[in-house]
CSV table of C-alpha atoms and ligand atoms in Angstrom, one decimal:
chain,number,residue,atom,x,y,z
V,1,UNK,CA,-41.7,-64.7,-5.2
V,2,UNK,CA,-42.9,-67.5,-2.9
V,3,UNK,CA,-42.2,-67.1,0.8
V,4,UNK,CA,-42.6,-69.3,3.9
V,5,UNK,CA,-43.6,-67.3,7.0
V,6,UNK,CA,-43.1,-69.2,10.2
V,7,UNK,CA,-45.2,-68.1,13.2
V,8,UNK,CA,-47.7,-66.3,10.9
V,9,UNK,CA,-50.5,-66.8,13.4
V,10,UNK,CA,-48.7,-64.9,16.1
V,11,UNK,CA,-48.7,-61.2,16.7
V,12,UNK,CA,-45.9,-59.9,14.5
V,13,UNK,CA,-46.1,-62.7,11.9
V,14,UNK,CA,-49.9,-62.2,11.4
V,15,UNK,CA,-49.4,-58.5,10.9
V,16,UNK,CA,-46.6,-59.3,8.4
V,17,UNK,CA,-48.9,-61.6,6.4
V,18,UNK,CA,-51.8,-59.1,6.4
V,19,UNK,CA,-49.4,-56.3,5.3
V,20,UNK,CA,-47.8,-58.5,2.6
V,21,UNK,CA,-51.1,-59.7,1.1
V,22,UNK,CA,-52.4,-56.1,1.1
V,23,UNK,CA,-49.3,-54.4,-0.3
V,24,UNK,CA,-47.6,-57.1,-2.4
V,25,UNK,CA,-50.3,-59.1,-4.1
V,26,UNK,CA,-47.7,-60.7,-6.3
V,27,UNK,CA,-46.1,-62.6,-3.4
V,28,UNK,CA,-47.3,-66.2,-2.7
V,29,UNK,CA,-47.5,-66.7,1.1
V,30,UNK,CA,-47.3,-70.0,3.0
V,31,UNK,CA,-47.7,-69.9,6.7
V,32,UNK,CA,-46.2,-72.6,9.0
V,33,UNK,CA,-47.5,-72.3,12.6
V,34,UNK,CA,-47.9,-74.8,15.4
V,35,UNK,CA,-50.9,-72.9,16.8
V,36,UNK,CA,-49.5,-72.9,20.4
V,37,UNK,CA,-51.4,-71.0,23.1
V,38,UNK,CA,-49.9,-67.8,21.4
V,39,UNK,CA,-51.1,-68.6,17.8
V,40,UNK,CA,-54.5,-67.5,16.7
V,41,UNK,CA,-55.7,-68.6,13.2
V,42,UNK,CA,-58.5,-66.1,13.2
V,43,UNK,CA,-55.9,-63.3,12.9
V,44,UNK,CA,-55.6,-64.5,9.3
V,45,UNK,CA,-59.3,-64.9,8.6
V,46,UNK,CA,-59.4,-61.9,6.3
V,47,UNK,CA,-56.7,-63.4,4.0
V,48,UNK,CA,-57.5,-67.1,4.4
V,49,UNK,CA,-58.4,-67.6,0.8
V,50,UNK,CA,-55.2,-65.9,-0.4
V,51,UNK,CA,-52.6,-67.8,1.6
V,52,UNK,CA,-51.7,-71.4,2.3
V,53,UNK,CA,-51.8,-72.3,6.0
V,54,UNK,CA,-49.8,-75.3,7.3
V,55,UNK,CA,-50.4,-76.4,10.9
V,56,UNK,CA,-47.1,-77.8,12.0
V,57,UNK,CA,-43.9,-77.5,14.1
V,58,UNK,CA,-40.7,-75.8,12.9
V,59,UNK,CA,-38.7,-78.5,14.6
V,60,UNK,CA,-40.3,-81.1,12.3
V,61,UNK,CA,-37.3,-81.6,10.0
V,62,UNK,CA,-39.2,-83.5,7.3
V,63,UNK,CA,-42.1,-81.1,7.1
V,64,UNK,CA,-39.8,-78.1,7.1
V,65,UNK,CA,-37.6,-79.6,4.4
V,66,UNK,CA,-40.6,-80.2,2.2
V,67,UNK,CA,-42.0,-76.7,2.7
V,68,UNK,CA,-38.7,-74.9,2.3
V,69,UNK,CA,-38.0,-76.8,-1.0
V,70,UNK,CA,-41.0,-75.0,-2.6
V,71,UNK,CA,-40.2,-71.4,-1.7
V,72,UNK,CA,-37.7,-68.6,-2.6
V,73,UNK,CA,-37.4,-67.2,0.9
V,74,UNK,CA,-38.1,-68.0,4.6
V,75,UNK,CA,-39.1,-65.3,7.1
V,76,UNK,CA,-38.7,-66.8,10.5
V,77,UNK,CA,-41.0,-65.3,13.2
V,78,UNK,CA,-42.0,-68.4,15.1
V,79,UNK,CA,-40.8,-68.5,18.7
V,80,UNK,CA,-41.8,-68.9,22.3
V,81,UNK,CA,-41.8,-65.1,22.9
V,82,UNK,CA,-42.8,-64.3,26.5
V,83,UNK,CA,-40.1,-63.6,29.2
V,84,UNK,CA,-42.4,-64.4,32.1
V,85,UNK,CA,-43.3,-67.8,30.6
V,86,UNK,CA,-39.6,-68.6,30.0
V,87,UNK,CA,-38.8,-68.0,33.7
V,88,UNK,CA,-41.6,-70.4,34.7
V,89,UNK,CA,-40.9,-73.1,32.2
V,90,UNK,CA,-37.8,-72.7,29.9
V,91,UNK,CA,-37.9,-76.0,28.0
V,92,UNK,CA,-40.3,-75.0,25.2
V,93,UNK,CA,-38.0,-72.0,24.6
V,94,UNK,CA,-35.0,-74.2,24.0
V,95,UNK,CA,-37.0,-76.6,21.8
V,96,UNK,CA,-38.7,-74.0,19.6
V,97,UNK,CA,-36.2,-71.1,19.5
V,98,UNK,CA,-33.0,-73.1,19.3
V,99,UNK,CA,-33.9,-76.6,17.9
V,100,UNK,CA,-36.6,-75.1,15.6
V,101,UNK,CA,-34.2,-72.5,14.2
V,102,UNK,CA,-31.6,-75.3,13.6
V,103,UNK,CA,-34.3,-77.3,11.6
V,104,UNK,CA,-35.0,-74.3,9.4
V,105,UNK,CA,-31.3,-73.5,8.8
V,106,UNK,CA,-30.6,-77.1,7.7
V,107,UNK,CA,-33.5,-76.9,5.2
V,108,UNK,CA,-32.5,-73.5,3.7
V,109,UNK,CA,-28.9,-74.7,3.5
V,110,UNK,CA,-29.9,-77.8,1.7
V,111,UNK,CA,-32.2,-76.0,-0.8
V,112,UNK,CA,-30.1,-72.7,-1.0
V,113,UNK,CA,-33.1,-70.6,0.0
V,114,UNK,CA,-32.9,-67.0,1.2
V,115,UNK,CA,-33.5,-66.8,5.0
V,116,UNK,CA,-34.4,-63.8,7.2
V,117,UNK,CA,-34.2,-64.3,10.9
V,118,UNK,CA,-36.4,-62.2,13.2
V,119,UNK,CA,-34.8,-61.5,16.6
V,120,UNK,CA,-34.9,-59.1,19.5
V,121,UNK,CA,-32.9,-56.3,21.1
V,122,UNK,CA,-33.0,-58.4,24.3
V,123,UNK,CA,-30.0,-60.5,23.1
V,124,UNK,CA,-27.8,-57.5,24.1
V,125,UNK,CA,-28.9,-57.5,27.8
V,126,UNK,CA,-29.9,-54.2,29.3
V,127,UNK,CA,-28.7,-50.6,29.7
V,128,UNK,CA,-28.7,-48.4,32.8
V,129,UNK,CA,-31.3,-45.6,32.8
V,130,UNK,CA,-28.6,-42.9,32.5
V,131,UNK,CA,-26.4,-44.7,30.0
V,132,UNK,CA,-25.8,-42.4,26.9
V,133,UNK,CA,-25.2,-45.4,24.7
V,134,UNK,CA,-27.8,-47.4,22.8
V,135,UNK,CA,-27.5,-50.9,21.3
V,136,UNK,CA,-25.8,-51.1,17.9
V,137,UNK,CA,-25.0,-54.0,15.6
V,138,UNK,CA,-21.7,-54.4,17.3
V,139,UNK,CA,-22.9,-54.5,20.9
V,140,UNK,CA,-21.8,-57.7,22.6
V,141,UNK,CA,-24.4,-60.3,23.3
V,142,UNK,CA,-25.4,-60.5,27.0
V,143,UNK,CA,-28.9,-62.0,27.4
V,144,UNK,CA,-30.6,-62.1,30.8
V,145,UNK,CA,-33.6,-64.4,30.7
V,146,UNK,CA,-34.1,-67.9,29.4
V,147,UNK,CA,-36.1,-66.3,26.5
V,148,UNK,CA,-33.4,-63.9,25.5
V,149,UNK,CA,-30.7,-66.5,25.9
V,150,UNK,CA,-32.5,-68.9,23.5
V,151,UNK,CA,-33.0,-66.0,21.0
V,152,UNK,CA,-29.3,-65.1,21.3
V,153,UNK,CA,-28.5,-68.8,20.7
V,154,UNK,CA,-30.6,-68.9,17.6
V,155,UNK,CA,-28.9,-65.7,16.2
V,156,UNK,CA,-25.5,-67.3,16.7
V,157,UNK,CA,-26.7,-70.4,14.8
V,158,UNK,CA,-27.7,-68.2,11.9
V,159,UNK,CA,-24.3,-66.4,11.9
V,160,UNK,CA,-22.5,-69.7,11.9
V,161,UNK,CA,-24.6,-71.2,9.1
V,162,UNK,CA,-24.1,-68.0,7.0
V,163,UNK,CA,-20.3,-68.0,7.5
V,164,UNK,CA,-19.6,-71.8,7.4
V,165,UNK,CA,-22.1,-73.0,4.9
V,166,UNK,CA,-22.8,-69.8,2.9
V,167,UNK,CA,-26.5,-69.7,3.8
V,168,UNK,CA,-28.0,-66.5,2.3
V,169,UNK,CA,-29.1,-65.1,5.6
V,170,UNK,CA,-29.9,-61.7,7.3
V,171,UNK,CA,-30.9,-61.1,10.9
V,172,UNK,CA,-32.9,-58.2,12.4
V,173,UNK,CA,-33.1,-57.4,16.1
V,174,UNK,CA,-36.1,-55.2,16.9
V,175,UNK,CA,-37.3,-53.4,20.0
V,176,UNK,CA,-40.7,-53.8,21.7
V,177,UNK,CA,-43.6,-54.0,19.3
V,178,UNK,CA,-47.1,-52.8,19.8
V,179,UNK,CA,-50.3,-52.9,17.7
V,180,UNK,CA,-53.3,-55.1,16.9
V,181,UNK,CA,-53.3,-58.9,17.4
V,182,UNK,CA,-50.8,-58.9,20.3
V,183,UNK,CA,-51.5,-61.6,22.9
V,184,UNK,CA,-53.1,-60.4,26.1
V,185,UNK,CA,-50.2,-61.7,28.2
V,186,UNK,CA,-48.0,-58.9,26.9
V,187,UNK,CA,-47.7,-55.5,28.8
V,188,UNK,CA,-49.8,-53.1,26.6
V,189,UNK,CA,-52.6,-55.5,25.6
V,190,UNK,CA,-52.8,-56.8,29.2
V,191,UNK,CA,-53.3,-53.3,30.6
V,192,UNK,CA,-55.8,-52.3,27.8
V,193,UNK,CA,-57.9,-55.3,28.4
V,194,UNK,CA,-57.7,-54.8,32.2
V,195,UNK,CA,-59.0,-51.3,31.7
V,196,UNK,CA,-61.8,-52.5,29.5
V,197,UNK,CA,-62.7,-54.9,32.3
V,198,UNK,CA,-62.5,-52.2,35.0
V,199,UNK,CA,-59.3,-53.7,36.5
V,200,UNK,CA,-56.4,-51.5,37.5
V,201,UNK,CA,-53.2,-51.7,35.3
V,202,UNK,CA,-50.3,-53.7,36.9
V,203,UNK,CA,-46.8,-52.4,36.9
V,204,UNK,CA,-43.8,-54.6,37.7
V,205,UNK,CA,-41.5,-53.3,40.4
V,206,UNK,CA,-41.4,-49.5,40.4
V,207,UNK,CA,-42.5,-49.1,36.8
V,208,UNK,CA,-39.2,-47.4,35.9
V,209,UNK,CA,-38.1,-50.0,33.3
V,210,UNK,CA,-37.7,-48.5,29.8
V,211,UNK,CA,-38.8,-50.1,26.6
V,212,UNK,CA,-38.2,-48.7,23.1
V,213,UNK,CA,-41.6,-49.0,21.4
V,214,UNK,CA,-42.2,-49.4,17.7
V,215,UNK,CA,-45.4,-50.0,15.8
V,216,UNK,CA,-45.6,-53.5,14.4
V,217,UNK,CA,-46.2,-52.2,10.9
V,218,UNK,CA,-43.0,-50.2,11.0
V,219,UNK,CA,-41.1,-53.4,12.1
V,220,UNK,CA,-42.6,-55.4,9.2
V,221,UNK,CA,-41.8,-52.7,6.6
V,222,UNK,CA,-38.2,-52.9,7.8
V,223,UNK,CA,-38.2,-56.7,7.4
V,224,UNK,CA,-39.3,-56.3,3.8
V,225,UNK,CA,-36.5,-53.7,3.2
V,226,UNK,CA,-33.9,-56.1,4.6
V,227,UNK,CA,-35.3,-59.1,2.7
V,228,UNK,CA,-35.2,-57.2,-0.6
V,229,UNK,CA,-32.1,-55.0,-0.2
V,230,UNK,CA,-30.2,-56.1,2.9
V,231,UNK,CA,-26.6,-57.3,2.7
V,232,UNK,CA,-26.3,-61.1,3.1
V,233,UNK,CA,-24.7,-62.0,6.4
V,234,UNK,CA,-25.6,-58.6,7.9
V,235,UNK,CA,-27.5,-57.9,11.1
V,236,UNK,CA,-29.8,-54.8,11.2
V,237,UNK,CA,-31.2,-53.3,14.3
V,238,UNK,CA,-34.8,-52.0,14.0
V,239,UNK,CA,-36.1,-49.3,16.3
V,240,UNK,CA,-38.1,-46.1,16.1
V,241,UNK,CA,-36.6,-43.9,18.9
V,242,UNK,CA,-39.6,-44.8,21.1
V,243,UNK,CA,-38.1,-45.0,24.6
V,244,UNK,CA,-40.6,-44.7,27.4
V,245,UNK,CA,-40.8,-46.1,30.9
V,246,UNK,CA,-43.6,-48.4,31.8
V,247,UNK,CA,-45.2,-45.9,34.2
V,248,UNK,CA,-45.5,-43.4,31.4
V,249,UNK,CA,-47.2,-46.1,29.1
V,250,UNK,CA,-49.7,-46.8,31.9
V,251,UNK,CA,-50.3,-43.0,32.4
V,252,UNK,CA,-51.0,-42.7,28.7
V,253,UNK,CA,-53.5,-45.6,28.8
V,254,UNK,CA,-55.2,-44.2,31.9
V,255,UNK,CA,-55.6,-40.9,30.1
V,256,UNK,CA,-57.0,-42.7,27.1
V,257,UNK,CA,-59.6,-44.4,29.3
V,258,UNK,CA,-60.4,-41.1,31.1
V,259,UNK,CA,-59.2,-42.7,34.4
V,260,UNK,CA,-57.3,-41.1,37.3
V,261,UNK,CA,-53.5,-41.0,36.8
V,262,UNK,CA,-53.0,-42.9,40.1
V,263,UNK,CA,-55.4,-45.7,39.2
V,264,UNK,CA,-52.9,-48.5,38.9
V,265,UNK,CA,-51.1,-51.1,41.1
V,266,UNK,CA,-47.5,-52.0,41.6
V,267,UNK,CA,-47.1,-55.8,41.6
V,268,UNK,CA,-44.2,-58.2,42.2
V,269,UNK,CA,-41.3,-57.6,39.9
V,270,UNK,CA,-40.0,-60.0,37.2
V,271,UNK,CA,-36.9,-61.8,38.4
V,272,UNK,CA,-33.8,-60.5,36.5
V,273,UNK,CA,-36.0,-57.8,35.0
V,274,UNK,CA,-34.0,-55.9,32.3
V,275,UNK,CA,-33.9,-52.2,33.1
V,276,UNK,CA,-33.7,-50.5,29.7
V,277,UNK,CA,-33.6,-51.3,26.0
V,278,UNK,CA,-32.6,-48.6,23.5
V,279,UNK,CA,-31.9,-49.1,19.8
V,280,UNK,CA,-29.6,-47.1,17.4
V,281,UNK,CA,-31.1,-47.9,14.0
V,282,UNK,CA,-28.7,-45.7,12.0
V,283,UNK,CA,-27.5,-48.6,9.8
V,284,UNK,CA,-31.0,-49.5,8.7
V,285,UNK,CA,-32.0,-45.9,8.0
V,286,UNK,CA,-28.8,-44.9,6.2
V,287,UNK,CA,-28.2,-48.1,4.2
V,288,UNK,CA,-31.8,-49.0,3.3
V,289,UNK,CA,-33.6,-45.7,3.7
V,290,UNK,CA,-36.1,-47.1,6.2
V,291,UNK,CA,-38.1,-44.6,8.3
V,292,UNK,CA,-40.9,-45.3,10.8
V,293,UNK,CA,-44.4,-44.1,9.7
V,294,UNK,CA,-45.8,-44.1,13.3
V,295,UNK,CA,-44.0,-41.2,14.9
V,296,UNK,CA,-46.5,-40.4,17.6
V,297,UNK,CA,-46.7,-43.2,20.2
V,298,UNK,CA,-49.8,-41.8,21.8
V,299,UNK,CA,-51.7,-41.8,18.4
V,300,UNK,CA,-50.5,-45.4,17.7
V,301,UNK,CA,-51.5,-46.4,21.3
V,302,UNK,CA,-55.0,-44.8,20.9
V,303,UNK,CA,-55.5,-46.8,17.6
V,304,UNK,CA,-54.4,-49.9,19.4
V,305,UNK,CA,-56.9,-49.3,22.3
V,306,UNK,CA,-59.6,-48.8,19.6
V,307,UNK,CA,-58.7,-52.1,18.0
V,308,UNK,CA,-59.0,-54.0,21.4
V,309,UNK,CA,-62.3,-52.3,22.1
V,310,UNK,CA,-63.6,-53.3,18.7
V,311,UNK,CA,-62.2,-56.9,18.7
V,312,UNK,CA,-63.2,-58.3,22.1
V,313,UNK,CA,-64.1,-61.6,20.5
V,314,UNK,CA,-60.5,-62.0,19.4
V,315,UNK,CA,-58.9,-61.6,22.9
V,316,UNK,CA,-61.7,-62.5,25.3
V,317,UNK,CA,-61.3,-66.3,25.1
V,318,UNK,CA,-57.6,-66.0,26.3
V,319,UNK,CA,-57.9,-63.3,29.0
V,320,UNK,CA,-59.0,-65.4,32.0
V,321,UNK,CA,-56.3,-68.1,31.4
V,322,UNK,CA,-53.6,-65.4,31.3
V,323,UNK,CA,-54.6,-63.7,34.5
V,324,UNK,CA,-54.9,-67.1,36.2
V,325,UNK,CA,-51.3,-67.9,35.0
V,326,UNK,CA,-50.0,-64.6,36.4
V,327,UNK,CA,-51.7,-65.3,39.7
V,328,UNK,CA,-50.3,-68.9,39.8
V,329,UNK,CA,-46.8,-67.5,39.1
V,330,UNK,CA,-47.1,-65.6,42.4
V,331,UNK,CA,-48.0,-62.1,41.2
V,332,UNK,CA,-49.3,-60.0,44.0
V,333,UNK,CA,-50.0,-56.3,44.7
V,334,UNK,CA,-47.2,-54.3,46.5
V,335,UNK,CA,-47.6,-51.3,48.8
V,336,UNK,CA,-47.4,-48.0,46.8
V,337,UNK,CA,-43.8,-46.6,46.3
K,401,NAD,P1,-46.1,-64.6,19.4
K,401,NAD,O1,-45.8,-65.3,20.7
K,401,NAD,O2,-47.2,-63.6,19.4
K,401,NAD,O3,-46.2,-65.6,18.2
K,401,NAD,C1,-45.4,-66.7,18.0
K,401,NAD,C2,-46.0,-67.6,17.0
K,401,NAD,O4,-45.2,-68.7,16.7
K,401,NAD,C3,-47.4,-68.2,17.4
K,401,NAD,O5,-48.3,-68.1,16.3
K,401,NAD,C4,-47.1,-69.6,17.7
K,401,NAD,O6,-48.2,-70.5,17.5
K,401,NAD,C5,-45.9,-69.9,16.8
K,401,NAD,N1,-45.0,-71.0,17.2
K,401,NAD,C6,-44.5,-71.2,18.5
K,401,NAD,N2,-43.8,-72.3,18.5
K,401,NAD,C7,-43.8,-72.8,17.3
K,401,NAD,C8,-43.3,-74.0,16.7
K,401,NAD,N3,-42.5,-74.9,17.4
K,401,NAD,N4,-43.5,-74.2,15.4
K,401,NAD,C9,-44.3,-73.4,14.6
K,401,NAD,N5,-44.9,-72.3,15.1
K,401,NAD,C10,-44.6,-72.0,16.4
K,401,NAD,O7,-44.7,-63.8,19.1
K,401,NAD,P2,-44.4,-62.4,18.5
K,401,NAD,O8,-44.5,-61.3,19.5
K,401,NAD,O9,-45.3,-62.2,17.3
K,401,NAD,O10,-42.9,-62.5,18.1
K,401,NAD,C11,-42.5,-63.0,16.8
K,401,NAD,C12,-41.0,-63.0,16.7
K,401,NAD,O11,-40.5,-61.6,16.8
K,401,NAD,C13,-40.3,-63.8,17.7
K,401,NAD,O12,-39.2,-64.4,17.1
K,401,NAD,C14,-39.8,-62.8,18.7
K,401,NAD,O13,-38.7,-63.3,19.4
K,401,NAD,C15,-39.5,-61.6,17.8
K,401,NAD,N6,-39.6,-60.3,18.5
K,401,NAD,C16,-40.8,-59.9,19.2
K,401,NAD,C17,-40.9,-58.6,19.7
K,401,NAD,C18,-42.1,-58.2,20.4
K,401,NAD,O14,-42.1,-57.1,20.9
K,401,NAD,N7,-43.2,-59.0,20.5
K,401,NAD,C19,-39.8,-57.8,19.6
K,401,NAD,C20,-38.6,-58.2,18.9
K,401,NAD,C21,-38.6,-59.4,18.3
K,402,TDX,O1,-48.3,-56.8,33.6
K,402,TDX,C1,-47.1,-56.4,33.2
K,402,TDX,N1,-46.6,-55.3,33.9
K,402,TDX,C2,-45.4,-54.8,33.6
K,402,TDX,O2,-44.9,-53.8,34.2
K,402,TDX,C3,-46.4,-57.0,32.2
K,402,TDX,C4,-46.9,-58.2,31.4
K,402,TDX,C5,-45.1,-56.4,31.9
K,402,TDX,N2,-44.6,-55.4,32.6
K,402,TDX,C6,-43.3,-54.8,32.2
K,402,TDX,C7,-42.2,-55.7,31.9
K,402,TDX,C8,-41.4,-55.0,30.9
K,402,TDX,O3,-40.6,-54.0,31.5
K,402,TDX,O4,-43.6,-54.2,30.9
K,402,TDX,C9,-42.4,-54.3,30.0
K,402,TDX,C10,-42.8,-55.0,28.8
K,402,TDX,O5,-43.1,-56.3,29.1
K,402,TDX,P1,-43.5,-57.5,28.0
K,402,TDX,O6,-44.7,-57.1,27.2
K,402,TDX,O7,-43.5,-58.8,28.7
K,402,TDX,O8,-42.2,-57.4,27.0
K,402,TDX,P2,-40.6,-57.6,27.2
K,402,TDX,O9,-40.3,-58.5,28.4
K,402,TDX,O10,-40.0,-56.2,27.2
K,402,TDX,O11,-40.3,-58.4,25.9
K,402,TDX,C11,-41.0,-58.0,24.6
K,402,TDX,O12,-40.1,-57.3,23.8
K,402,TDX,C12,-39.0,-57.9,23.3
K,402,TDX,C13,-41.5,-59.2,23.9
K,402,TDX,O13,-42.4,-60.0,24.7
K,402,TDX,C14,-40.3,-60.1,23.4
K,402,TDX,O14,-40.8,-61.1,22.6
K,402,TDX,C15,-39.4,-59.2,22.6
K,402,TDX,O15,-38.3,-60.0,22.2
């Protein structure tokens, strides 16, 4: 089987490629990645001689058509992925997430290639802290940020191409991932690298927002299950029952670094900040037999902290620019709640 992995130099895509090469040596992998600020080719160094890497844009129709014509399946990870950036400058999100997905869909339609679309739980909007419900495959779409609106748009394109043109597509909507190779702009790597640098972690608002954490390897194993055994046209939610509020995540990190539990700052909140995400992954578990392997968040977090400690050369070149961008977006410390 030959697969085209878009966004394979990003966080989840790179972990997917590393896992695939290690566990499925019979698969031929081609990566298509534009190497934006979020892409890092060195994440794939250990498998560089076992994959093909193409530096290019998913919105380049001719390039995408050529690459898709030579594979059996496309796994589409490439995206502009950071909510804060989408609030500051939404255009690249429309271009990559919507136009880029359109370009891939046209190619898989023309060449009748199997397509798996990676999406997010954020398309469903957010839940109240005390809401007993969790997101399911039938929750109505209600995105909040420019990022989640463009991801929702791309999901709808996939659904339309599957129904109207018979494209052999599946979609997965996953909750917040953590693990190695995640960009230092994101919550957990930002706080880990702050702590390594002796800077206090920074919590938006009151730190009460809840995210449903899943280890990136568990996400990627679910993607393979869906690719191999998922029903065409079906959406699957991926989540590992990992709900935690941001303050608890910071508390776990402070403990990991042997720091005082109060050693963090509250900073300006994100506009429109979603309160809570929570996934009901019953369909994935019952139909495809998927189970998470990382069941203890604190263990997974400790392993992730070790990875950032041991791989400073991977993240250090990007740290200063990220902190500069947050400062330029107006982030400032708030009085303690
Ligand atoms: P990321 O920002 O770390 O990586 C994105 C990758 O896509 C980068 O390598 C970048 O260079 C590449 N890219 C961006 N624009 C491109 C373009 N026009 N053409 C080709 N390549 C391009 O993102 P991530 O966190 O790895 O997310 C991957 C996917 O998973 C995204 O679709 C995201 O919406 C989805 N997702 C992420 C999470 C999460 O917690 N990070 C959760 C659920 C779903
Ligand atoms: O410094 C911070 N302090 C803070 O409190 C940062 C960067 C974030 N936060 C909060 C905001 C969120 O409540 O932490 C939570 C997680 O923030 P992000 O890492 O930016 O993730 P989120 O906005 O939840 O989106 C992520 O999960 C869904 C990914 O970035 C998306 O690509 C994915 O679709």
